Amino acid sequence: SKAKLFDQNTDVKTSFKDVAGLEGAKEEIQEIVDFLKTPDKYTSLGGKIPKGALLVGPPGTGKTLLAKAVAGEAKVPFFSLSGSDFVEMFVGVGASRVRDLFKQAKEKSPSIIFIDEIDAIGRARGKNNMSGSNDERENTLNQLLTEMDGFGTNTNVIVIAATNRADVLDKALMRAGRFDRQIYVDLPDVRERKEIFEVHLRPIIKVAEELDVEFLAKQTPGFSGADIANVCNEAALIAARKGHKAVGKQDFLDAVDRIVGGLEKKNKIIT
Ligand code: ATP
């Protein structure tokens, strides 16, 4: 099969409505929506529009969702790729692929480039020279920096990157004119978990009337948004399998148990 360089979505339907909680992050990133929508307003006094923003936070907290919502809100094309896929799939040609990506994004500007797991590309240079593929990765990183530096002030492509390991990133990425804005996307607190449940209950055809969403939020400390989405889907499947007419409290609790079991297994493998 032919490896895909990146995804391109020119009609993003995701909006801030789909992102529950994360009020601070949404407020900060609104600025980027405004830059994309009315760049002239911002540059009228000589200011330069930022080129990049870095979303930092644990897995499954909505970083990709938030970046996509920026594209949806600003109604601009969304180019996305994952750093780890990229490094694996394009051995020897990473730098030229980065060039292609930026070329296409510029042609479709205003636009967003989203790089998930930027740490796969953007680890500090000159470390971990064991793998042998490091030169390749460094070439890719250097090309990314070159592209961002090469943007004219009126290019109007904004690069949003995500990581859960900001500490390992090459400091050069954070320099002014690159990813100089950092936005934290944390695990949800109990109130935010309730909001996330409400978003992911929407697609369920029938939820039991007496379901107490606050109770579910209290039962799920440490869960990410992705875990909660998972719980809601599992609960609907469990209820259907048992022949229930609506998805009820016990179905959700069973789903929570199953997800907790899965998380524990995953952690065992990692450690
Ligand atoms: P990773 O670091 O693993 O790439 P991420 O932070 O990019 O994770 P997303 O891919 O955005 O996480 O989240 C996965 C899914 O979890 C989303 O598509 C959505 O269904 C759900 N989700 C996560 N966070 C939220 C949220 N704040 N509100 C609503 N849904 C959420």
XYZ file of C-alpha atoms and ligand atoms in Angstrom:
302
model
C 0.000 0.000 0.000
C 1.086 3.521 -0.696
C 2.081 5.462 2.409
C 0.132 8.639 2.852
C 2.162 11.759 3.515
C -0.554 13.707 5.293
C -4.296 14.159 5.540
C -5.983 17.125 4.036
C -9.439 18.255 5.080
C -10.828 21.291 3.321
C -14.236 21.136 4.973
C -13.704 20.666 8.693
C -16.976 20.390 10.615
C -15.440 20.363 14.105
C -16.072 23.482 16.159
C -15.375 24.686 19.701
C -18.785 23.254 20.642
C -17.306 19.776 20.216
C -14.500 20.518 22.653
C -15.773 20.197 26.225
C -14.004 21.923 29.088
C -10.567 23.333 28.218
C -11.893 26.895 28.647
C -8.438 28.425 29.099
C -6.971 26.637 26.094
C -9.950 27.581 23.929
C -9.637 31.206 24.961
C -5.934 31.249 24.111
C -6.351 29.515 20.788
C -9.245 31.781 19.763
C -6.525 34.291 18.929
C -5.315 31.992 16.156
C -8.830 31.719 14.742
C -8.928 35.531 14.637
C -5.512 35.753 12.954
C -6.645 33.330 10.260
C -9.956 35.091 9.690
C -8.798 38.705 9.635
C -5.015 38.826 9.259
C -5.050 42.394 7.918
C -6.635 43.692 11.086
C -3.706 42.347 13.112
C -0.862 43.388 10.839
C -2.163 46.937 10.318
C 0.205 48.355 12.931
C 3.243 46.366 11.860
C 2.750 43.336 14.106
C 3.655 39.915 12.756
C 1.213 37.049 13.004
C 2.658 34.062 14.902
C 3.644 31.053 12.837
C 3.238 28.314 15.349
C 1.575 27.163 18.555
C 2.419 24.128 20.640
C -0.311 22.203 22.454
C 1.158 20.425 25.458
C -0.607 17.797 27.562
C -1.243 14.123 28.331
C -2.575 11.715 25.664
C -6.245 11.837 24.776
C -6.987 15.251 26.270
C -8.278 16.817 23.059
C -5.217 18.391 21.438
C -6.049 17.076 17.982
C -9.698 17.917 18.512
C -8.829 21.488 19.517
C -6.532 22.025 16.524
C -9.224 20.716 14.202
C -11.784 23.000 15.832
C -9.551 25.992 15.047
C -9.701 25.028 11.366
C -13.466 24.525 11.602
C -14.027 27.857 13.335
C -11.783 29.768 10.923
C -13.131 27.771 7.938
C -9.643 27.015 6.620
C -8.118 23.767 5.288
C -6.530 21.433 7.835
C -3.360 19.549 6.889
C -2.370 16.970 9.465
C 0.313 14.414 10.018
C 1.709 12.392 12.866
C 5.356 12.809 13.726
C 5.865 9.128 14.509
C 4.246 7.866 11.282
C 6.284 10.399 9.425
C 9.621 9.291 10.790
C 8.776 5.628 10.152
C 7.334 5.960 6.685
C 9.634 8.394 4.983
C 13.096 7.179 5.678
C 15.419 9.115 3.438
C 12.810 11.522 2.157
C 11.499 13.232 5.319
C 12.882 16.646 4.438
C 11.461 16.671 0.928
C 8.084 15.531 2.280
C 8.064 18.433 4.704
C 8.760 20.740 1.772
C 5.803 19.258 -0.173
C 3.511 19.646 2.799
C 4.330 23.321 3.289
C 4.070 23.986 -0.424
C 0.524 22.617 -0.516
C -0.491 24.410 2.667
C 0.786 27.711 1.237
C -1.143 27.159 -1.988
C -4.324 26.706 0.061
C -3.620 29.464 2.583
C -4.984 30.639 4.898
C -4.568 27.154 6.322
C -3.437 25.106 9.294
C -0.754 22.453 9.450
C -1.188 20.152 12.451
C 1.722 17.971 13.550
C 0.743 15.407 16.179
C 3.540 13.841 18.259
C 6.014 16.495 17.178
C 8.510 14.990 19.647
C 9.096 12.131 17.172
C 10.600 14.719 14.811
C 11.565 17.443 17.232
C 13.654 15.781 19.934
C 16.702 17.750 20.927
C 19.379 17.294 18.300
C 22.624 15.560 19.068
C 21.132 13.185 21.641
C 20.292 9.474 21.357
C 22.680 8.903 18.537
C 22.258 5.154 18.998
C 19.466 4.526 16.518
C 21.318 5.451 13.367
C 18.165 6.999 11.917
C 18.949 10.157 13.829
C 20.534 12.032 10.942
C 17.386 11.418 9.002
C 15.236 12.777 11.804
C 17.492 15.800 12.190
C 17.226 16.551 8.488
C 13.461 16.465 8.813
C 13.529 18.737 11.852
C 15.897 21.156 10.141
C 13.609 21.310 7.142
C 10.652 22.072 9.399
C 12.559 24.940 11.020
C 13.645 26.221 7.615
C 10.073 26.194 6.332
C 8.773 28.072 9.356
C 11.549 30.657 9.128
C 10.874 31.032 5.415
C 7.234 32.047 5.823
C 6.729 35.575 4.690
C 4.744 37.777 7.062
C 1.739 37.419 4.770
C 1.867 33.657 4.216
C -0.941 32.992 6.653
C -0.188 29.351 7.341
C -0.202 28.568 11.056
C 1.496 25.411 12.303
C -0.049 23.811 15.372
C 1.914 20.980 16.945
C 1.047 18.661 19.827
C 3.170 16.784 22.312
C 3.001 15.158 25.701
C 6.755 15.547 26.118
C 7.575 19.244 25.801
C 10.674 18.602 27.938
C 12.406 16.552 25.227
C 11.840 19.045 22.408
C 14.703 20.839 20.760
C 14.805 24.355 22.179
C 15.184 25.693 18.655
C 11.532 24.834 18.058
C 10.412 27.199 20.801
C 12.384 30.189 19.577
C 10.559 33.411 18.651
C 8.943 33.109 15.244
C 8.519 29.348 15.564
C 6.391 27.578 18.218
C 6.598 30.571 20.484
C 3.095 30.113 21.907
C 2.511 27.186 24.239
C -0.955 26.161 25.291
C -1.541 23.632 28.074
C -4.230 21.004 27.618
C -4.645 19.162 30.911
C -6.622 16.173 32.106
C -10.194 17.249 32.881
C -11.378 17.957 36.422
C -14.722 16.607 37.641
C -16.738 19.490 36.171
C -14.997 19.147 32.816
C -15.516 15.393 32.811
C -19.234 16.031 33.205
C -19.166 18.296 30.150
C -17.216 15.713 28.165
C -19.756 13.034 29.125
C -22.530 15.322 27.916
C -20.826 15.701 24.512
C -20.353 11.953 24.122
C -23.833 11.031 25.347
C -25.252 12.934 22.355
C -24.731 10.175 19.772
C -26.280 7.524 22.062
C -29.782 6.846 20.774
C -31.348 6.319 24.199
C -29.868 7.143 27.577
C -31.836 6.071 30.680
C -33.714 9.081 32.023
C -32.474 8.700 35.575
C -28.811 8.655 34.546
C -26.796 10.961 36.818
C -23.986 12.415 34.733
C -22.377 14.070 37.740
C -22.103 10.647 39.369
C -20.303 9.306 36.281
C -17.928 12.291 36.353
C -17.122 11.517 39.999
C -16.488 7.841 39.182
C -13.843 8.636 36.565
C -10.942 10.563 38.151
C -7.838 10.548 35.952
C -9.824 9.753 32.807
C -8.982 11.729 29.673
C -11.557 12.925 27.174
C -10.615 10.011 24.948
C -11.226 7.576 27.844
C -14.658 9.118 28.456
C -15.565 8.885 24.761
C -14.558 5.264 25.010
C -16.726 4.667 28.108
C -19.804 6.093 26.383
C -19.326 3.933 23.335
C -18.647 0.795 25.376
C -21.717 1.474 27.548
C -23.924 1.639 24.449
C -22.486 -1.661 23.189
C -22.845 -3.376 26.576
C -26.462 -2.202 26.917
C -27.309 -3.395 23.408
C -25.721 -6.772 24.008
C -27.779 -7.208 27.156
C -30.909 -6.231 25.281
C -31.539 -3.092 27.372
C -33.910 -0.516 25.890
C -31.765 2.383 27.101
C -28.178 2.800 28.283
C -28.286 2.933 32.075
C -26.098 3.472 35.108
C -24.887 -0.129 35.392
C -23.922 -0.219 31.700
C -21.748 2.846 32.265
C -20.194 1.373 35.403
C -19.404 -1.844 33.525
C -17.861 0.211 30.747
C -15.782 2.183 33.283
C -14.507 -1.108 34.743
C -13.573 -2.344 31.324
C -11.715 0.879 30.459
C -9.929 0.905 33.829
C -8.874 -2.713 33.167
C -7.561 -1.698 29.761
C -5.672 1.272 31.188
C -4.047 -0.897 33.851
C -2.908 -3.386 31.250
C -1.504 -0.607 29.090
C 0.428 0.848 32.026
C 1.863 -2.579 32.858
C 3.226 -2.905 29.359
C 4.802 0.552 29.474
C 6.476 0.158 32.873
P -2.947 12.204 21.651
O -1.940 12.945 22.459
O -3.095 10.758 22.063
O -2.846 12.405 20.164
P -5.044 14.176 21.826
O -4.817 15.050 22.999
O -4.731 14.690 20.477
O -4.382 12.780 22.086
P -7.632 13.744 20.755
O -7.172 12.861 19.640
O -8.020 15.115 20.426
O -6.564 13.737 21.906
O -8.845 13.041 21.530
C -9.346 11.784 21.140
C -10.857 11.773 21.244
O -11.244 11.907 22.603
C -11.501 12.942 20.534
O -11.733 12.675 19.175
C -12.802 13.085 21.321
O -13.746 12.139 20.887
C -12.393 12.728 22.728
N -12.018 13.928 23.510
C -10.809 14.214 24.031
N -10.832 15.373 24.692
C -12.085 15.862 24.567
C -12.749 17.053 25.022
N -12.093 17.980 25.750
N -14.038 17.218 24.699
C -14.702 16.289 23.977
N -14.148 15.170 23.534
C -12.858 14.935 23.814
